[in-house]
XYZ file of C-alpha atoms in Angstrom:
490
model
C -9.336 6.920 -25.362
C -11.225 4.332 -23.640
C -10.785 4.150 -19.855
C -8.763 0.844 -20.611
C -6.080 2.268 -22.752
C -5.558 5.072 -20.359
C -5.176 3.228 -17.631
C -2.693 1.247 -19.578
C -0.657 4.635 -20.751
C -0.285 5.433 -16.940
C 0.684 1.948 -15.867
C 3.126 2.295 -18.552
C 4.217 6.081 -17.231
C 4.528 4.619 -13.648
C 6.476 1.730 -15.041
C 9.308 3.898 -17.073
C 9.278 5.957 -13.949
C 10.126 3.333 -11.377
C 13.019 2.120 -14.873
C 14.240 5.778 -14.645
C 14.317 5.751 -11.024
C 16.451 2.458 -10.605
C 18.800 3.908 -13.105
C 20.074 6.935 -11.201
C 20.263 5.061 -8.687
C 22.821 2.219 -9.796
C 24.477 4.699 -11.619
C 24.422 7.896 -9.800
C 24.024 7.403 -6.351
C 28.100 6.561 -6.638
C 28.885 10.257 -7.122
C 27.322 11.408 -3.936
C 30.156 12.216 -1.213
C 30.961 8.776 1.564
C 30.026 9.109 4.686
C 31.624 7.630 8.000
C 33.450 4.198 7.281
C 32.076 4.347 3.205
C 34.606 4.465 0.723
C 33.701 5.973 -2.613
C 33.256 2.013 -3.913
C 31.087 1.456 -1.383
C 28.542 4.272 -2.273
C 28.861 2.638 -6.294
C 27.836 -0.705 -4.487
C 25.264 1.037 -2.037
C 23.371 2.300 -5.324
C 23.481 -0.518 -7.210
C 22.171 -2.481 -4.098
C 19.178 0.281 -3.581
C 18.249 -0.275 -7.235
C 17.993 -3.292 -7.212
C 16.017 -3.567 -4.261
C 13.842 -0.877 -5.859
C 13.190 -2.230 -8.859
C 12.281 -5.903 -7.559
C 9.912 -4.419 -4.789
C 8.341 -2.116 -8.022
C 8.654 -4.222 -11.123
C 10.389 -8.021 -11.825
C 12.864 -9.816 -10.300
C 14.050 -10.204 -14.414
C 15.282 -7.058 -16.116
C 16.931 -5.155 -12.714
C 19.255 -8.180 -12.508
C 20.577 -7.879 -15.608
C 20.760 -4.179 -15.398
C 22.766 -4.623 -11.749
C 24.994 -7.248 -13.394
C 26.249 -4.306 -15.996
C 26.424 -1.743 -12.962
C 28.616 -3.734 -11.139
C 30.729 -4.031 -14.223
C 30.611 -0.103 -14.826
C 31.908 0.299 -11.470
C 35.003 -1.217 -12.187
C 34.794 -3.860 -9.304
C 35.230 -6.780 -12.417
C 34.854 -7.352 -16.138
C 31.851 -9.003 -17.360
C 34.242 -12.528 -18.212
C 35.349 -12.162 -14.209
C 31.597 -11.176 -13.368
C 30.257 -14.474 -15.371
C 32.452 -16.790 -14.066
C 31.736 -16.123 -10.142
C 27.857 -15.293 -10.327
C 26.610 -18.123 -13.349
C 29.444 -20.183 -12.179
C 28.332 -20.166 -8.487
C 28.085 -23.447 -7.114
C 24.810 -22.625 -5.696
C 23.314 -21.190 -9.235
C 24.380 -24.292 -10.732
C 22.951 -26.966 -8.257
C 19.525 -24.988 -8.551
C 19.531 -24.720 -12.274
C 20.288 -29.015 -12.176
C 18.107 -29.883 -9.284
C 15.309 -27.916 -10.953
C 15.724 -29.680 -13.797
C 15.641 -32.966 -12.193
C 12.622 -32.225 -9.237
C 10.635 -30.961 -12.290
C 11.026 -34.739 -14.264
C 9.910 -36.005 -10.509
C 6.958 -33.687 -10.968
C 5.810 -35.337 -14.292
C 5.677 -38.639 -12.550
C 2.199 -37.812 -10.761
C 3.329 -38.586 -7.574
C 1.536 -36.117 -5.800
C -2.071 -37.495 -7.085
C -0.898 -40.736 -5.675
C 1.124 -39.380 -2.246
C -2.660 -37.172 -1.604
C -4.882 -40.294 -2.632
C -2.650 -43.024 -0.223
C -2.729 -40.742 2.810
C -6.157 -39.533 2.450
C -7.147 -43.226 2.291
C -6.279 -44.434 5.909
C -8.678 -46.172 7.551
C -7.735 -43.903 10.853
C -9.541 -40.801 9.447
C -12.852 -42.547 9.163
C -15.204 -40.943 11.684
C -12.600 -38.613 13.103
C -12.562 -35.319 11.267
C -10.051 -33.734 13.153
C -7.615 -36.764 12.213
C -8.793 -35.893 8.431
C -7.529 -32.393 8.938
C -4.031 -33.262 10.395
C -3.618 -36.020 7.615
C -4.741 -33.165 4.688
C -2.499 -30.438 6.562
C 0.516 -32.888 6.605
C -0.143 -34.463 3.468
C 0.443 -31.177 1.896
C 3.389 -30.479 3.632
C 4.975 -33.782 2.632
C 3.563 -33.098 -1.288
C 5.061 -29.936 -0.486
C 8.488 -31.398 0.816
C 9.062 -34.142 -1.176
C 7.512 -33.596 -4.528
C 5.801 -29.852 -5.565
C 4.532 -27.331 -3.564
C 2.231 -25.944 -6.260
C 0.799 -29.549 -7.378
C 0.237 -30.544 -3.649
C -1.867 -27.499 -2.928
C -4.429 -28.123 -5.842
C -4.636 -31.999 -4.672
C -5.402 -31.418 -1.158
C -7.566 -28.288 -2.188
C -9.850 -30.500 -4.552
C -9.788 -33.260 -1.791
C -11.222 -30.230 0.619
C -13.622 -29.199 -1.642
C -14.953 -32.601 -2.105
C -15.646 -33.109 1.490
C -16.839 -29.798 1.928
C -19.481 -29.956 -0.717
C -20.196 -33.852 0.217
C -20.944 -32.188 4.222
C -22.474 -29.606 3.582
C -19.966 -26.718 4.376
C -20.468 -23.357 2.103
C -18.090 -21.080 0.966
C -16.937 -18.678 2.920
C -17.617 -21.002 5.982
C -14.814 -21.509 8.594
C -13.419 -24.549 8.462
C -12.550 -24.411 4.542
C -11.492 -20.692 4.464
C -8.748 -21.799 7.203
C -8.017 -24.993 5.511
C -7.138 -23.187 1.950
C -4.980 -21.563 4.300
C -3.713 -24.276 5.971
C -2.686 -26.350 2.888
C -1.100 -23.518 1.220
C 1.242 -22.917 4.782
C 1.669 -26.421 5.065
C 2.941 -26.670 1.581
C 4.358 -23.758 0.191
C 6.113 -22.166 3.454
C 6.878 -25.054 5.546
C 7.516 -27.781 2.924
C 9.147 -25.406 0.822
C 11.586 -24.942 3.974
C 12.286 -28.283 5.130
C 14.665 -29.634 2.795
C 18.088 -27.852 1.738
C 17.425 -28.334 -2.466
C 13.990 -25.984 -2.343
C 14.933 -22.227 -3.388
C 14.195 -20.895 0.017
C 16.558 -23.008 1.476
C 19.184 -22.477 -1.432
C 19.332 -18.708 -0.755
C 19.504 -18.880 3.007
C 22.616 -21.326 2.434
C 23.624 -19.161 -0.700
C 23.953 -16.244 1.611
C 25.799 -17.589 4.647
C 28.680 -18.812 1.916
C 28.734 -15.468 0.638
C 28.438 -12.755 3.316
C 30.172 -15.332 6.037
C 32.449 -17.354 4.252
C 30.765 -20.715 6.416
C 28.635 -23.469 5.288
C 25.235 -24.750 6.389
C 25.472 -28.752 6.625
C 22.600 -30.563 4.568
C 22.527 -32.733 7.893
C 22.489 -29.903 10.228
C 20.014 -28.170 8.063
C 17.559 -31.018 7.930
C 17.562 -31.636 11.785
C 16.963 -28.187 12.540
C 13.927 -27.735 9.539
C 11.903 -30.511 9.158
C 11.320 -30.493 13.458
C 10.546 -26.963 13.223
C 8.128 -27.184 10.069
C 6.280 -29.571 11.241
C 5.878 -27.786 14.676
C 4.867 -25.192 12.868
C 2.027 -27.245 11.063
C 0.997 -28.840 14.432
C 1.090 -25.626 15.887
C -1.878 -24.207 13.388
C -3.614 -27.513 13.765
C -3.992 -26.902 17.618
C -4.890 -23.120 16.934
C -7.708 -24.164 14.662
C -9.005 -26.425 17.688
C -8.609 -24.742 20.375
C -8.441 -21.245 19.631
C -10.511 -20.940 16.884
C -13.544 -23.463 18.018
C -13.919 -25.160 14.990
C -17.461 -26.922 14.380
C -16.236 -30.016 12.889
C -19.719 -32.180 13.954
C -20.555 -32.147 10.215
C -17.977 -34.665 9.526
C -17.996 -37.078 12.153
C -19.043 -39.503 9.267
C -16.013 -38.777 7.058
C -14.979 -42.010 5.603
C -12.861 -42.839 2.459
C -15.073 -43.629 0.174
C -14.786 -40.492 -1.989
C -11.477 -41.559 -2.778
C -10.633 -43.284 -6.212
C -9.503 -46.336 -5.794
C -7.451 -46.251 -8.886
C -5.464 -43.153 -7.877
C -3.920 -45.738 -5.196
C -2.232 -47.574 -7.755
C 1.405 -46.705 -8.567
C 2.852 -46.911 -12.133
C 6.118 -48.176 -13.325
C 6.896 -44.568 -13.488
C 5.662 -43.596 -10.067
C 7.713 -46.259 -8.474
C 10.897 -44.830 -9.992
C 9.964 -41.771 -8.851
C 9.689 -42.497 -5.294
C 13.188 -44.524 -5.791
C 14.583 -41.064 -7.267
C 12.990 -39.200 -4.739
C 14.666 -41.052 -1.807
C 18.170 -41.779 -3.492
C 18.103 -37.863 -3.961
C 17.560 -37.091 -0.892
C 19.755 -39.916 0.633
C 22.812 -39.020 -1.933
C 22.619 -35.000 -0.620
C 22.941 -36.092 2.987
C 25.742 -38.114 2.546
C 27.935 -35.791 1.158
C 27.813 -34.604 4.871
C 27.522 -37.539 6.667
C 30.574 -39.271 5.226
C 32.668 -36.509 5.465
C 32.253 -37.055 9.456
C 31.882 -40.762 9.635
C 34.280 -42.117 7.544
C 36.889 -39.153 7.043
C 39.858 -39.590 4.247
C 37.921 -43.018 3.035
C 38.002 -43.850 -0.575
C 34.002 -43.123 -0.705
C 33.814 -39.791 1.239
C 36.828 -38.691 -0.860
C 34.594 -39.448 -3.602
C 31.115 -37.422 -2.675
C 33.314 -34.959 -1.413
C 34.900 -34.430 -5.090
C 31.230 -34.534 -6.516
C 29.544 -32.322 -4.099
C 26.009 -31.471 -4.230
C 26.345 -30.609 -8.359
C 28.205 -34.000 -8.802
C 25.317 -35.678 -7.008
C 22.513 -34.040 -9.210
C 24.116 -34.662 -12.255
C 24.611 -38.673 -11.814
C 21.167 -38.342 -10.731
C 19.839 -36.704 -14.264
C 22.022 -39.116 -16.105
C 20.293 -42.120 -14.538
C 17.237 -40.083 -15.132
C 18.069 -40.515 -18.676
C 19.540 -43.883 -18.935
C 17.288 -46.004 -17.091
C 14.106 -46.466 -19.330
C 10.633 -47.327 -18.500
C 8.564 -49.088 -21.509
C 11.147 -48.198 -24.216
C 11.506 -44.422 -22.657
C 13.964 -42.476 -20.904
C 12.339 -41.980 -16.957
C 13.449 -38.274 -17.465
C 12.388 -36.310 -20.438
C 14.744 -33.657 -20.595
C 13.303 -31.271 -22.700
C 9.907 -31.151 -20.485
C 12.195 -31.099 -17.139
C 14.169 -28.221 -17.745
C 11.090 -26.396 -18.482
C 10.744 -26.221 -14.503
C 13.805 -24.257 -14.183
C 12.312 -20.659 -12.626
C 14.907 -18.418 -14.684
C 13.920 -15.098 -13.149
C 14.873 -16.813 -9.564
C 18.239 -18.181 -11.009
C 19.147 -14.717 -12.444
C 18.244 -12.992 -9.069
C 20.648 -15.450 -7.498
C 23.249 -15.085 -10.186
C 23.845 -11.491 -8.669
C 22.572 -11.225 -5.428
C 25.349 -13.619 -4.383
C 28.258 -12.599 -5.551
C 27.393 -9.355 -4.987
C 26.463 -10.403 -1.690
C 30.504 -10.767 -1.304
C 31.454 -7.287 -2.929
C 28.847 -5.037 -1.006
C 30.291 -6.545 2.282
C 33.896 -6.724 1.197
C 36.763 -4.162 2.853
C 36.739 -2.236 -0.680
C 33.363 -0.707 0.362
C 33.436 -0.003 3.920
C 29.983 -1.234 4.875
C 30.723 -3.809 7.295
C 32.352 -1.519 9.405
C 30.074 1.358 9.288
C 27.155 -1.276 10.224
C 29.237 -2.211 13.221
C 29.955 1.198 14.265
C 26.139 2.502 13.832
C 24.359 -0.833 14.515
C 26.093 -2.232 17.505
C 26.268 0.631 20.150
C 22.158 -0.160 19.965
C 22.676 -3.888 21.108
C 25.791 -3.214 23.747
C 24.595 -4.419 26.621
C 21.272 -6.248 25.286
C 21.221 -10.125 25.466
C 21.283 -12.250 22.501
C 17.470 -12.908 22.971
C 16.825 -9.125 22.453
C 19.061 -8.822 19.573
C 17.639 -11.674 18.270
C 13.301 -10.714 18.658
C 14.370 -7.051 17.430
C 15.864 -8.544 14.033
C 13.576 -11.256 13.568
C 10.264 -9.285 14.469
C 11.836 -6.296 12.173
C 12.371 -9.055 9.262
C 9.052 -10.174 9.612
C 7.194 -7.161 9.312
C 8.943 -5.825 6.106
C 8.737 -9.018 4.638
C 4.624 -8.875 4.217
C 5.660 -5.720 1.983
C 8.880 -6.765 -0.364
C 10.091 -9.678 -1.728
C 10.990 -12.761 0.821
C 14.234 -13.941 -0.747
C 15.470 -10.287 -0.966
C 14.729 -9.461 2.567
C 16.788 -12.800 3.659
C 19.903 -11.888 1.892
C 19.807 -8.194 3.171
C 19.248 -8.717 7.062
C 21.813 -11.793 6.797
C 24.545 -9.551 5.335
C 23.461 -7.080 8.023
C 23.793 -9.490 10.719
C 27.030 -11.126 9.861
C 29.270 -8.122 10.477
C 27.409 -7.317 14.042
C 27.220 -11.161 14.843
C 30.670 -11.301 14.687
C 31.448 -7.862 16.521
C 28.957 -8.887 19.359
C 30.429 -12.630 19.416
C 27.021 -14.211 19.234
C 26.375 -16.929 17.283
C 24.663 -16.519 13.577
C 23.660 -19.452 12.219
C 20.880 -19.989 15.059
C 19.473 -16.593 13.955
C 19.842 -17.235 10.173
C 17.511 -20.206 10.972
C 14.780 -18.361 12.403
C 15.090 -15.855 9.831
C 14.267 -18.390 7.491
C 11.033 -19.383 9.011
C 9.935 -15.731 10.863
C 10.931 -14.262 7.131
C 8.193 -16.520 5.296
C 5.480 -15.416 7.419
C 4.230 -12.852 4.452
C 0.427 -13.814 4.375
C -1.246 -10.763 5.772
C -2.169 -9.123 1.864
C -2.194 -10.802 -1.233
C 0.959 -8.975 -2.148
C 2.828 -10.342 0.622
C 4.418 -13.259 -1.080
C 3.089 -16.088 -3.588
C 1.574 -18.251 -0.889
C -0.425 -15.317 -0.082
C -1.522 -14.719 -3.732
C -2.308 -18.175 -3.911
C -4.703 -17.918 -0.492
C -6.277 -14.718 -1.476
C -6.652 -15.690 -4.991
C -9.103 -18.677 -4.067
C -12.326 -16.201 -4.232
C -14.667 -19.318 -4.006
C -13.970 -20.583 -0.657
C -12.257 -17.302 0.979
C -13.471 -13.839 1.351
C -10.426 -11.978 2.122
C -11.721 -9.462 4.769
C -12.455 -12.260 7.270
C -9.405 -13.419 6.968
C -7.060 -10.867 7.859
C -7.882 -11.321 11.359
C -7.162 -14.963 12.168
C -4.347 -15.111 9.319
C -2.965 -12.322 12.171
C -3.241 -14.219 14.794
C -2.035 -17.327 13.393
C 1.466 -15.456 12.327
C 1.780 -13.547 15.655
C 1.461 -17.226 17.406
C 3.973 -18.633 14.592
C 6.265 -15.749 15.092
C 6.257 -16.646 19.146
C 7.235 -20.126 18.174
C 9.686 -19.552 15.728
C 11.620 -17.334 18.529
C 10.886 -19.185 21.749
C 11.791 -22.746 20.410
C 13.705 -21.748 17.038
C 16.273 -19.980 18.840
C 17.248 -22.565 21.488
C 17.049 -25.210 19.258
C 19.151 -23.504 16.192
C 21.803 -23.350 19.531
C 21.299 -27.032 20.223
C 22.052 -27.904 16.525
C 24.318 -25.045 15.126
C 26.132 -23.918 18.684
């Protein structure tokens, strides 16, 4: 047997061990005797929960989600048809599928390439290396926020490589290494947090609705996330300038000649894609705005009845019927390839399961309150928030960010209710803190993107500056995010 075959066999055995442990947890844990306020049904649900967390962490998202659905039905909570209605029929799950389809069409239009070229072609960056650096970071941010984070990273990395080659920077130099990280953070962390139709935002919105039975208005969400995400990018910019003291003297003669002028010309499809992008944002926010400004009017009732799902359906219809040069703007079969089905199945189980796990029938919420509340008695909201945010931020560097968000939202909901402290400001800070997962290549998808760029960065040299950056960003999230969250959601 070759070394490769031995490694494959060992890997298969380890995988089947993970499967075995998952099955034991999901279907066997419930036979253990209950404790505290937790009921027998609660023990079965805890078993499913532990099995899901273990399998998601050690294997993948797909098959554990399916097995978890079977385990929930096996527990007697629902029939399969009932569970299908509250999982795949969940508003957030349906919205996720539709918004992925529509934004997939926007991505196919090639807007990221135009956006990156347009931002870097501004006269203000000529001879101003730090202005160029700021343009790269905020350009990547806008690309990730409005269009596609992965494409935004690739295009802005290409601009960075071109400039570094032109002005004599070598691989592993401080500036390109830190910018490789900065562009990923700006696009894939800050950008994907800023608007409420990206996956991470939908996780938080769905988990809060499921666990706390309250909604996060899209307008309030944006009023918090856009300033906070922009602030974190600017903080990183200042860290590079004043803390890491990068020498950018080689870029003092930077100009915009390297931009291909053809990339600055919008074609018909791209112009329509820009229109659809701003129409999407406007309509999604108008669902909440019209309720506040024009209550009980025909347009407010119409948009309220449609909701966010109706808005996206309208956008898809428009994308299919509006033609450019004889062809529909939106090619459905191509756009549907943008749907991340593993994430959809994760949502389909975790959102309804959150309600089941924290229901009165399980006793889990009561047990959490009884166990954890005494630890925080006499402590301020700030102390409680710092402990929760710090604990989750550490764990998220070793576990799936989305799962950790859902777990901590479910843990904090009954505790916040029992201590009479606001939940939403804390949750919104979780949204940012629990994405500070860059300490290892396996910490998150963005981290894998950063450490996978072995052409320009050396992993061993990045751990210290990334750690310093994450500590400062955590402090900013706590010091600014909590009071700002209280202002917006209090």
